mmCIF file of C-alpha atoms in Angstrom:
data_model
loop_
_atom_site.group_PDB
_atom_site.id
_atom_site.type_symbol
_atom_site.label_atom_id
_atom_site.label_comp_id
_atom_site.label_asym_id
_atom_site.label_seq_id
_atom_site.Cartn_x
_atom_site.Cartn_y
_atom_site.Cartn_z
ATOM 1 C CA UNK A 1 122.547 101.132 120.279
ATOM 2 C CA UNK A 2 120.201 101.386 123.400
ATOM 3 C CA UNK A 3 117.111 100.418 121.123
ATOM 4 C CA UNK A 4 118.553 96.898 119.896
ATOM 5 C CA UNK A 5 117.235 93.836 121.497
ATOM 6 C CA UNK A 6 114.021 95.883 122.558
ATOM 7 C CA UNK A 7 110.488 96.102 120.736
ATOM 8 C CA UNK A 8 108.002 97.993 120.032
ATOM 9 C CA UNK A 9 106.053 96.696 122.742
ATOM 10 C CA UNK A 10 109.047 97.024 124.959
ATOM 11 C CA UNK A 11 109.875 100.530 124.386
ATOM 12 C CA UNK A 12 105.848 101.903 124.613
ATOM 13 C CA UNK A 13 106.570 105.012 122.418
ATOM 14 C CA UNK A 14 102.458 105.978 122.528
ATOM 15 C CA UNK A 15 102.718 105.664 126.402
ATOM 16 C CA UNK A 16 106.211 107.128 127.505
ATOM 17 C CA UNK A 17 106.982 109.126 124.686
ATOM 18 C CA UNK A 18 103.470 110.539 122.555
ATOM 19 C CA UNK A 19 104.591 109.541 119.434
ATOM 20 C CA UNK A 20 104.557 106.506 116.999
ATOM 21 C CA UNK A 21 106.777 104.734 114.191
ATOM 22 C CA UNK A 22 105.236 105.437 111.004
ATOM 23 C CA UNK A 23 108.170 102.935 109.148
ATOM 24 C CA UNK A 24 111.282 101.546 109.652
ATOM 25 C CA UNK A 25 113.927 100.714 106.984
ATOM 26 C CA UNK A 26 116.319 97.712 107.889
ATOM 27 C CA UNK A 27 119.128 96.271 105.750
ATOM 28 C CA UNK A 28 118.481 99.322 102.908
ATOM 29 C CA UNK A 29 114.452 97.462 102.530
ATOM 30 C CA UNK A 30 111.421 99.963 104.139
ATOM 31 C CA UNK A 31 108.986 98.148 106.369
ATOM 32 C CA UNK A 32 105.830 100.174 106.708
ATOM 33 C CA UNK A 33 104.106 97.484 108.587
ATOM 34 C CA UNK A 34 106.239 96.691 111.820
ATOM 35 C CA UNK A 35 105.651 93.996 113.844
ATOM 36 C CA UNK A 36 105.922 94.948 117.520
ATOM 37 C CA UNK A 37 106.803 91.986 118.763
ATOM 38 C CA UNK A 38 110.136 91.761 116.535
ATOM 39 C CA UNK A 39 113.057 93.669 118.333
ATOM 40 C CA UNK A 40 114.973 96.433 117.123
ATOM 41 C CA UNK A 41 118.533 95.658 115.194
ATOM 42 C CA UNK A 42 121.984 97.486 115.123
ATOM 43 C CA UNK A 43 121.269 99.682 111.732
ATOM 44 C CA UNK A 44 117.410 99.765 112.105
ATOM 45 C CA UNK A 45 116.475 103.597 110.722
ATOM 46 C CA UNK A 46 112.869 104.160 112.282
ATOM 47 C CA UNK A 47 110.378 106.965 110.940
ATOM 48 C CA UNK A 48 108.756 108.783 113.543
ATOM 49 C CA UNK A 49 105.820 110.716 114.100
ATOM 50 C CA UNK A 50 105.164 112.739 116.835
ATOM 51 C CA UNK A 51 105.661 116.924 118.247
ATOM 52 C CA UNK A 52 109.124 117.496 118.616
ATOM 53 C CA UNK A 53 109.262 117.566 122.173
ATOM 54 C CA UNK A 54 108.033 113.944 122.230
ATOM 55 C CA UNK A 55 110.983 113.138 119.387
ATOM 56 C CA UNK A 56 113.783 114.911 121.640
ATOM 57 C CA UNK A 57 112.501 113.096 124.722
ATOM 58 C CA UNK A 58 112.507 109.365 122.729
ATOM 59 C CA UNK A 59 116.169 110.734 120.949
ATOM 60 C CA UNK A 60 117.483 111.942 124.628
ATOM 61 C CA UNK A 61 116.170 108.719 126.327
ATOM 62 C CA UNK A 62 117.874 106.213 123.632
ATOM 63 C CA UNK A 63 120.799 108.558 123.195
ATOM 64 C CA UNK A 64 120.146 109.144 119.218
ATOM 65 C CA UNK A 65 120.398 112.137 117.266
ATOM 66 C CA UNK A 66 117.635 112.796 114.836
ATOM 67 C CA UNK A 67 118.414 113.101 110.824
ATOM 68 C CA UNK A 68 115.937 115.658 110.564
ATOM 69 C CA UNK A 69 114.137 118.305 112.125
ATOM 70 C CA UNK A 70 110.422 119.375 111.057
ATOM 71 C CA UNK A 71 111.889 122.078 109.296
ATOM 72 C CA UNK A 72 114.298 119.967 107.313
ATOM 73 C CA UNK A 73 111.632 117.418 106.550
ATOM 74 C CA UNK A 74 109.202 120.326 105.700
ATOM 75 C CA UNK A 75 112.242 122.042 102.921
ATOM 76 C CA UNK A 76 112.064 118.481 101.636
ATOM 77 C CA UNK A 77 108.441 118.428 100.940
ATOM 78 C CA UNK A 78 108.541 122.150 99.365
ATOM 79 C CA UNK A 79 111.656 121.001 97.202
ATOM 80 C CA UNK A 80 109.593 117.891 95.513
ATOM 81 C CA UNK A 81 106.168 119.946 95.457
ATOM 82 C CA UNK A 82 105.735 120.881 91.827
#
């Protein structure tokens, strides 16, 4: 993984990328407040928040594949609404 060993401060997603990690879930626990001094582990799932564009830049730049698209995430939202 091209984002282990780096940080939050390391990787400048405001700066490079226009977009920001809203949480983080590592070893199956969520972490909504992320240290950005503390690097990035294999396994690390990060939430992101940001236009697309700036997502598919971050994803093309670290080679990763998002989960979800805003549609998807959107479907989920409709699907718990009640």
């Amino acid at each position: 993984c091209q984002l282990r060993g780096k940080s939050l401060n390391e990787i400048d997603l405001p700066g490079r990328f226009e977009c920001n990690i809203v949480a983080m879930e590592r070893a199956g626990q969520a972490i909504a407040s992320i240290e950005h001094s503390i690097p990035f582990e294999e396994g690390d799932i990060l939430a992101l928040i940001g236009n697309q564009e700036s997502i598919k830049l971050f994803d093309l730049e670290f080679g990763r594949k998002s989960r979800f698209e805003l549609r998807d995430i959107l479907s989920l939202i409709r699907a718990n609404d009640d």
